[in-house]
mmCIF file of C-alpha atoms and ligand atoms in Angstrom:
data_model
loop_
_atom_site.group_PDB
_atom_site.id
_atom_site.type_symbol
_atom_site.label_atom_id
_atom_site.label_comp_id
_atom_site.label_asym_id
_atom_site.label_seq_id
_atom_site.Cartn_x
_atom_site.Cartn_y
_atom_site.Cartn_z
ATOM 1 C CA UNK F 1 35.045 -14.779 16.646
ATOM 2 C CA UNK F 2 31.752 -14.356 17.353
ATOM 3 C CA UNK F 3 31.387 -13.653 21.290
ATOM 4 C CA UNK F 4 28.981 -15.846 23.659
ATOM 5 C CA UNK F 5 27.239 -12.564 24.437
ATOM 6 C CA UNK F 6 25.896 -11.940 20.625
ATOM 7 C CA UNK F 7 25.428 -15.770 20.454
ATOM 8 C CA UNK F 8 23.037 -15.934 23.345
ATOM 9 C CA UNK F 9 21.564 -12.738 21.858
ATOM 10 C CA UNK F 10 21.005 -13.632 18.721
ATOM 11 C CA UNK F 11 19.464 -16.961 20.089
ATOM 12 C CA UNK F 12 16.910 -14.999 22.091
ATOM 13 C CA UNK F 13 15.855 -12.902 19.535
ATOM 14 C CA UNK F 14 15.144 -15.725 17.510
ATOM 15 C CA UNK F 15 12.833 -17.003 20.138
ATOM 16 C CA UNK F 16 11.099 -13.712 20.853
ATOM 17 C CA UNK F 17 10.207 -13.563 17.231
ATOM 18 C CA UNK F 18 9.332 -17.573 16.883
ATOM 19 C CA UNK F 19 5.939 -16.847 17.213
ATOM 20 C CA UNK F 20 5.978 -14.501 13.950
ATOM 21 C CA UNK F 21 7.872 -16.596 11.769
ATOM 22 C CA UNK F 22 5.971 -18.861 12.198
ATOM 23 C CA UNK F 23 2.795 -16.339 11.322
ATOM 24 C CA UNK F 24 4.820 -15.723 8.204
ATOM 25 C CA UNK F 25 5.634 -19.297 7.581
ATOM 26 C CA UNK F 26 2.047 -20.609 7.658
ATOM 27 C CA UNK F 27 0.916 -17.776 5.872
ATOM 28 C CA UNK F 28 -1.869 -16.590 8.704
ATOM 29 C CA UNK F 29 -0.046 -13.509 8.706
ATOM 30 C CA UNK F 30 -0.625 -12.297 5.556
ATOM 31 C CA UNK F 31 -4.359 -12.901 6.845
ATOM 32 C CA UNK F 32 -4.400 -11.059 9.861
ATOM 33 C CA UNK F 33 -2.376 -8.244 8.616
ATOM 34 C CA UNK F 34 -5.395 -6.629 6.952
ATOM 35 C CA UNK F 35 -7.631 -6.657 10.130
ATOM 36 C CA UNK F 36 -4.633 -4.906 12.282
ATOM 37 C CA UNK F 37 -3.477 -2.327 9.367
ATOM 38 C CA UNK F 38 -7.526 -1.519 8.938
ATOM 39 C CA UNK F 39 -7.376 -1.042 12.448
ATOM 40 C CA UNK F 40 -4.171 1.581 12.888
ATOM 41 C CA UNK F 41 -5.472 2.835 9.987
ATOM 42 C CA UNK F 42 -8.166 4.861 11.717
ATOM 43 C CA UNK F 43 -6.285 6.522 14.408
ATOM 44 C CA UNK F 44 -3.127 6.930 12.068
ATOM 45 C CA UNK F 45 -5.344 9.053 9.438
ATOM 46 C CA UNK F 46 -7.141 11.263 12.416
ATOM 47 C CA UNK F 47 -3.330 12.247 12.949
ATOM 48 C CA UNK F 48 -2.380 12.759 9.787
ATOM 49 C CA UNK F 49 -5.589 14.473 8.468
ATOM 50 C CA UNK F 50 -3.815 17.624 7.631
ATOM 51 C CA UNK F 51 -0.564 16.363 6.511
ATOM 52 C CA UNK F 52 -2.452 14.166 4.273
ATOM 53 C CA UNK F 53 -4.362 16.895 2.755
ATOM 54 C CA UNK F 54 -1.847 19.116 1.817
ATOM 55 C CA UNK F 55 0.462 16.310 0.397
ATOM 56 C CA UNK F 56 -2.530 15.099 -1.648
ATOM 57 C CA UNK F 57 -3.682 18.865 -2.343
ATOM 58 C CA UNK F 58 -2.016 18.837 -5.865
ATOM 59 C CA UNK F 59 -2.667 15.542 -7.609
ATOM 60 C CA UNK F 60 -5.991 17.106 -9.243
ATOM 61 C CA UNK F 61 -3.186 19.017 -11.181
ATOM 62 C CA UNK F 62 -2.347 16.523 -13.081
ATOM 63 C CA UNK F 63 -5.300 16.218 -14.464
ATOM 64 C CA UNK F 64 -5.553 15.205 -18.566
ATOM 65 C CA UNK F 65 -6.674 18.286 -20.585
ATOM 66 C CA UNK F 66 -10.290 16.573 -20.921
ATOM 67 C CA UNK F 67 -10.208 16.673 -16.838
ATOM 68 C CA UNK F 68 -9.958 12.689 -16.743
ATOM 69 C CA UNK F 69 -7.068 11.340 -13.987
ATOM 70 C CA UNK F 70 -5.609 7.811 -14.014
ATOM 71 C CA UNK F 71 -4.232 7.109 -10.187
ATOM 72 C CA UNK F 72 -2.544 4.129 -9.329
ATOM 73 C CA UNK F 73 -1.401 3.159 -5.848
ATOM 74 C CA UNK F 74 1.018 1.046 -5.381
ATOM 75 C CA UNK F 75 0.331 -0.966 -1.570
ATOM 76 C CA UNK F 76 -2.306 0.244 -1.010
ATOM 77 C CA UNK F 77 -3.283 -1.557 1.725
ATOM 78 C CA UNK F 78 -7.106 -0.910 3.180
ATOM 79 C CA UNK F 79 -7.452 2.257 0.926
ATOM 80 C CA UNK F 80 -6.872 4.836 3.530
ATOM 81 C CA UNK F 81 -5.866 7.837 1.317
ATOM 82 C CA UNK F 82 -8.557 7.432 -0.953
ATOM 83 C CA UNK F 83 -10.874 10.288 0.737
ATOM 84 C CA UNK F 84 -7.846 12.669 -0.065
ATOM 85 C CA UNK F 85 -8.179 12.169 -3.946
ATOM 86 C CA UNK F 86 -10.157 14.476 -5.990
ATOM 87 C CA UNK F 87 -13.600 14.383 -7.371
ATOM 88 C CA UNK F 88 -13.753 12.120 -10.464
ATOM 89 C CA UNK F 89 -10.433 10.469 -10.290
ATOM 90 C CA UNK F 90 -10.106 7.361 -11.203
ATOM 91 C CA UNK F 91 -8.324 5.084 -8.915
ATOM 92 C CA UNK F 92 -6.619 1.473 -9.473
ATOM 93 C CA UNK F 93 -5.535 -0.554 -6.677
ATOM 94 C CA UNK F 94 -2.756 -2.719 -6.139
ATOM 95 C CA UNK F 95 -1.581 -4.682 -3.538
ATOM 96 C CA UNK F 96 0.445 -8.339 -3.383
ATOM 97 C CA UNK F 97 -1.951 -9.256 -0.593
ATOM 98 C CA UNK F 98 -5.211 -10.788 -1.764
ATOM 99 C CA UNK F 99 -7.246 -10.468 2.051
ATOM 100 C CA UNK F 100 -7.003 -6.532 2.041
ATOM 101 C CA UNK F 101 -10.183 -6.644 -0.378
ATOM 102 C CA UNK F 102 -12.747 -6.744 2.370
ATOM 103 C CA UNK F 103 -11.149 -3.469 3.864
ATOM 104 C CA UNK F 104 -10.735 -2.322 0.973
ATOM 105 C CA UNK F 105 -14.174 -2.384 -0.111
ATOM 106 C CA UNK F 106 -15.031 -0.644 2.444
ATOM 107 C CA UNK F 107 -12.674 2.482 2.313
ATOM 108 C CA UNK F 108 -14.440 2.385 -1.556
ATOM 109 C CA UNK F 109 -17.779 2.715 0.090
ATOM 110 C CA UNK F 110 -16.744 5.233 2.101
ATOM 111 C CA UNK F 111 -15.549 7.397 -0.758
ATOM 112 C CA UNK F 112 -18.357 7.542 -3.621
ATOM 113 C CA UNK F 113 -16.469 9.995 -5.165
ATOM 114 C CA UNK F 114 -14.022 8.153 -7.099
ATOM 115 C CA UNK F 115 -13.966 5.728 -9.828
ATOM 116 C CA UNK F 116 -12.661 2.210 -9.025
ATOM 117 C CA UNK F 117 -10.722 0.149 -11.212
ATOM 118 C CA UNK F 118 -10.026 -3.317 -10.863
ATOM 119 C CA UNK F 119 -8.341 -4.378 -7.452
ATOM 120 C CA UNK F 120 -5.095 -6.107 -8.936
ATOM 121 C CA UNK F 121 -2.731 -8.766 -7.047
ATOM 122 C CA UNK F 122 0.522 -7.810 -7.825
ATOM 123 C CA UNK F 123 3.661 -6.444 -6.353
ATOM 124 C CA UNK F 124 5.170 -3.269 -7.246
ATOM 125 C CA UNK F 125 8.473 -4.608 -8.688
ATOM 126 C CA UNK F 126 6.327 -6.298 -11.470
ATOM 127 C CA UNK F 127 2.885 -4.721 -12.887
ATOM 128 C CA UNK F 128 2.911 -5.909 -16.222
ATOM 129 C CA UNK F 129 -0.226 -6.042 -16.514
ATOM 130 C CA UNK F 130 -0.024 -2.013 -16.421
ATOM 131 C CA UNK F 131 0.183 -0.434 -19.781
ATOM 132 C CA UNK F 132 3.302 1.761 -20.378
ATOM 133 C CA UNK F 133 2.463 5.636 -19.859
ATOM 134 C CA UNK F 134 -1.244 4.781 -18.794
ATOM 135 C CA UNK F 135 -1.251 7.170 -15.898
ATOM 136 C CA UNK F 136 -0.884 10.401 -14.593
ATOM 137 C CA UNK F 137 -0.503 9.623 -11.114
ATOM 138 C CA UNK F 138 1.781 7.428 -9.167
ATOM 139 C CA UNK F 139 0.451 7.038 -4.955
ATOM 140 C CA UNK F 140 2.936 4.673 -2.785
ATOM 141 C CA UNK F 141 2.512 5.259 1.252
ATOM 142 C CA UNK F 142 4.345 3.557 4.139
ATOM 143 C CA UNK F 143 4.911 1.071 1.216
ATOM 144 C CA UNK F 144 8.932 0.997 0.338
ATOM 145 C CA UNK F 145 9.964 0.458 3.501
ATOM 146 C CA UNK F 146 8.899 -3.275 2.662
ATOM 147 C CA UNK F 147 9.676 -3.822 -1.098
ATOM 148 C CA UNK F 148 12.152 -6.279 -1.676
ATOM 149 C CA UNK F 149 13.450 -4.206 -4.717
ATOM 150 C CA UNK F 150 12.962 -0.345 -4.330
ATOM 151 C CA UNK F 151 15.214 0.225 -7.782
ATOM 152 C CA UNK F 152 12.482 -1.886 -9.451
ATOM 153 C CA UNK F 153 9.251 -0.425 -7.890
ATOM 154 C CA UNK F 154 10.820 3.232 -9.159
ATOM 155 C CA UNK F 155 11.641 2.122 -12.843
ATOM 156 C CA UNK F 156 7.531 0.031 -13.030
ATOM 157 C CA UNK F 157 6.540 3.592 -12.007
ATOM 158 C CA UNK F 158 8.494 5.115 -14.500
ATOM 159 C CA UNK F 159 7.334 2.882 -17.352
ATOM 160 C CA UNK F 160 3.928 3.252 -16.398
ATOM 161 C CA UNK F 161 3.772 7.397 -16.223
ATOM 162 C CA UNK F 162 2.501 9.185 -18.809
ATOM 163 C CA UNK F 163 5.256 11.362 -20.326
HETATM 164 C C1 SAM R 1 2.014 -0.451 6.163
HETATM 165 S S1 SAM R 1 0.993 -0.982 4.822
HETATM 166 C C2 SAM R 1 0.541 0.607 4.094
HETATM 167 C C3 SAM R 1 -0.779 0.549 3.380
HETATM 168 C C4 SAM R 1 -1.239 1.870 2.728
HETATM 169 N N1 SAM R 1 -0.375 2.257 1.639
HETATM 170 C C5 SAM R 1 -1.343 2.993 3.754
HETATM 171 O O1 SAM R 1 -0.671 4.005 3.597
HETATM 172 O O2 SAM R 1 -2.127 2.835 4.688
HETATM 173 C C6 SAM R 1 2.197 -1.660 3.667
HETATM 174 C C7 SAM R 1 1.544 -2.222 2.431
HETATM 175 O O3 SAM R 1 2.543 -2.548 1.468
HETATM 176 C C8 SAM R 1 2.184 -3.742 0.833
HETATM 177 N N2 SAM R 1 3.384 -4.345 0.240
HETATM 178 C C9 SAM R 1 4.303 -5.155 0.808
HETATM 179 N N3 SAM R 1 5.247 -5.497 -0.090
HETATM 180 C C10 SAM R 1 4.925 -4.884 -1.246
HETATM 181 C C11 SAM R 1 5.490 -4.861 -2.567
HETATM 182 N N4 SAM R 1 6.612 -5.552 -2.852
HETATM 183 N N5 SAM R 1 4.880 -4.152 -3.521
HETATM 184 C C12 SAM R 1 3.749 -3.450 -3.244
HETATM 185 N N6 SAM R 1 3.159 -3.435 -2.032
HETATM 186 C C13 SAM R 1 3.740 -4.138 -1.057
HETATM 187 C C14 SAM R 1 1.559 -4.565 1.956
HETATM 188 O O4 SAM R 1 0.760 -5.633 1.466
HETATM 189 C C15 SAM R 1 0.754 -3.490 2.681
HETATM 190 O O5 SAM R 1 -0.530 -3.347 2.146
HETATM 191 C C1 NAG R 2 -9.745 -4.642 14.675
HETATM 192 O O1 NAG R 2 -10.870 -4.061 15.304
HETATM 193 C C2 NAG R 2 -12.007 -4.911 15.351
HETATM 194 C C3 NAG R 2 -13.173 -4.092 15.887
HETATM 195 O O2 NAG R 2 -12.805 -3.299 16.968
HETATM 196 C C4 NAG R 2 -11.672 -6.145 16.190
HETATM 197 O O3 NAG R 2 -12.779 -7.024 16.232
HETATM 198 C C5 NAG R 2 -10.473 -6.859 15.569
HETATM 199 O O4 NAG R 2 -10.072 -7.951 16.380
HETATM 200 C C6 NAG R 2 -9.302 -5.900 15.414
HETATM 201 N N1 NAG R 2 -8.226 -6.588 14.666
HETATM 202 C C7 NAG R 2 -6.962 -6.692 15.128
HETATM 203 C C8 NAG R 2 -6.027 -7.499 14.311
HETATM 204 O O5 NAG R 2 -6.584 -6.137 16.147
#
């Protein structure tokens, strides 16, 4: 039996948090989430500078053996790992949220040196529109922690590796 002390708990977590279901319910969230991830993004990618650069340090190796590299990037938010990608690459974005395309634009301004694909809508249980095999690199940060179906991001990004 549940005791008074988890009911009354429970209850005021419930109205702690009323104020962001009801973000999520109306859907403003999903509009203000850009501005505020945009905004972390900054300081979060001074401190990871390093880090960043040596994770992203080999994805130029997998490079096509005319030099041309498909990138994908699953979440990807206001495109803050974009300056870690090499020269040339080409880059397609995808993210289920729609409003990250002004930030997102800008992150592409501030790195000339890619190739942008189309921005796509989707989730990263279901990118059918992705061609099987089409590319040779998969990028997914601070992403899985908030897919519904981790099992089903991992097999799209399967599919849609090259071999
Ligand atoms: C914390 S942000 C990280 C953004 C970016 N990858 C970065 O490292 O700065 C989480 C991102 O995951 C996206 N997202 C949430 N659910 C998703 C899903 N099912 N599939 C793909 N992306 C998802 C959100 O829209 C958001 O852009
Ligand atoms: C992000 O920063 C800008 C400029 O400093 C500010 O106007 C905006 O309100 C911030 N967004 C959030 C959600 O904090």
């Amino acid at each position: 039996m549940e005791s008074c002390l988890m009911k009354f708990c429970r209850l005021l977590c419930l109205a702690l948090t009323l104020p962001l279901h009801l973000l999520a319910i109306t859907g403003l969230y999903k509009r203000w989430f850009p501005s505020l991830a945009y905004n972390i993004t900054i300081s979060y990618n001074e401190k990871m500078h390093k880090t960043k650069r040596d994770l992203f340090r080999n994805v130029g190796k997998f490079a096509d053996s005319d030099g041309a590299l498909r990138l994908l990037e699953i979440g990807c938010g206001s495109g803050a790992n974009f300056k870690f990608y090499p020269y040339g690459c080409t880059v397609i974005c995808t993210d289920p949220n729609p409003h990250f395309d002004k930030y997102l634009r800008r992150s592409m301004d501030a790195s000339k040196h890619l190739t942008y694909d189309k921005f796509m809508v989707v989730s990263g249980e279901d990118m059918k529109e992705v061609k099987d095999e089409s590319v040779d690199v998969v990028v997914c940060t601070l992403v899985l922690c908030s897919v519904r179906d981790v099992q089903r991001v991992l097999q799209e990004v399967r599919r849609i590796l090259k071999t």
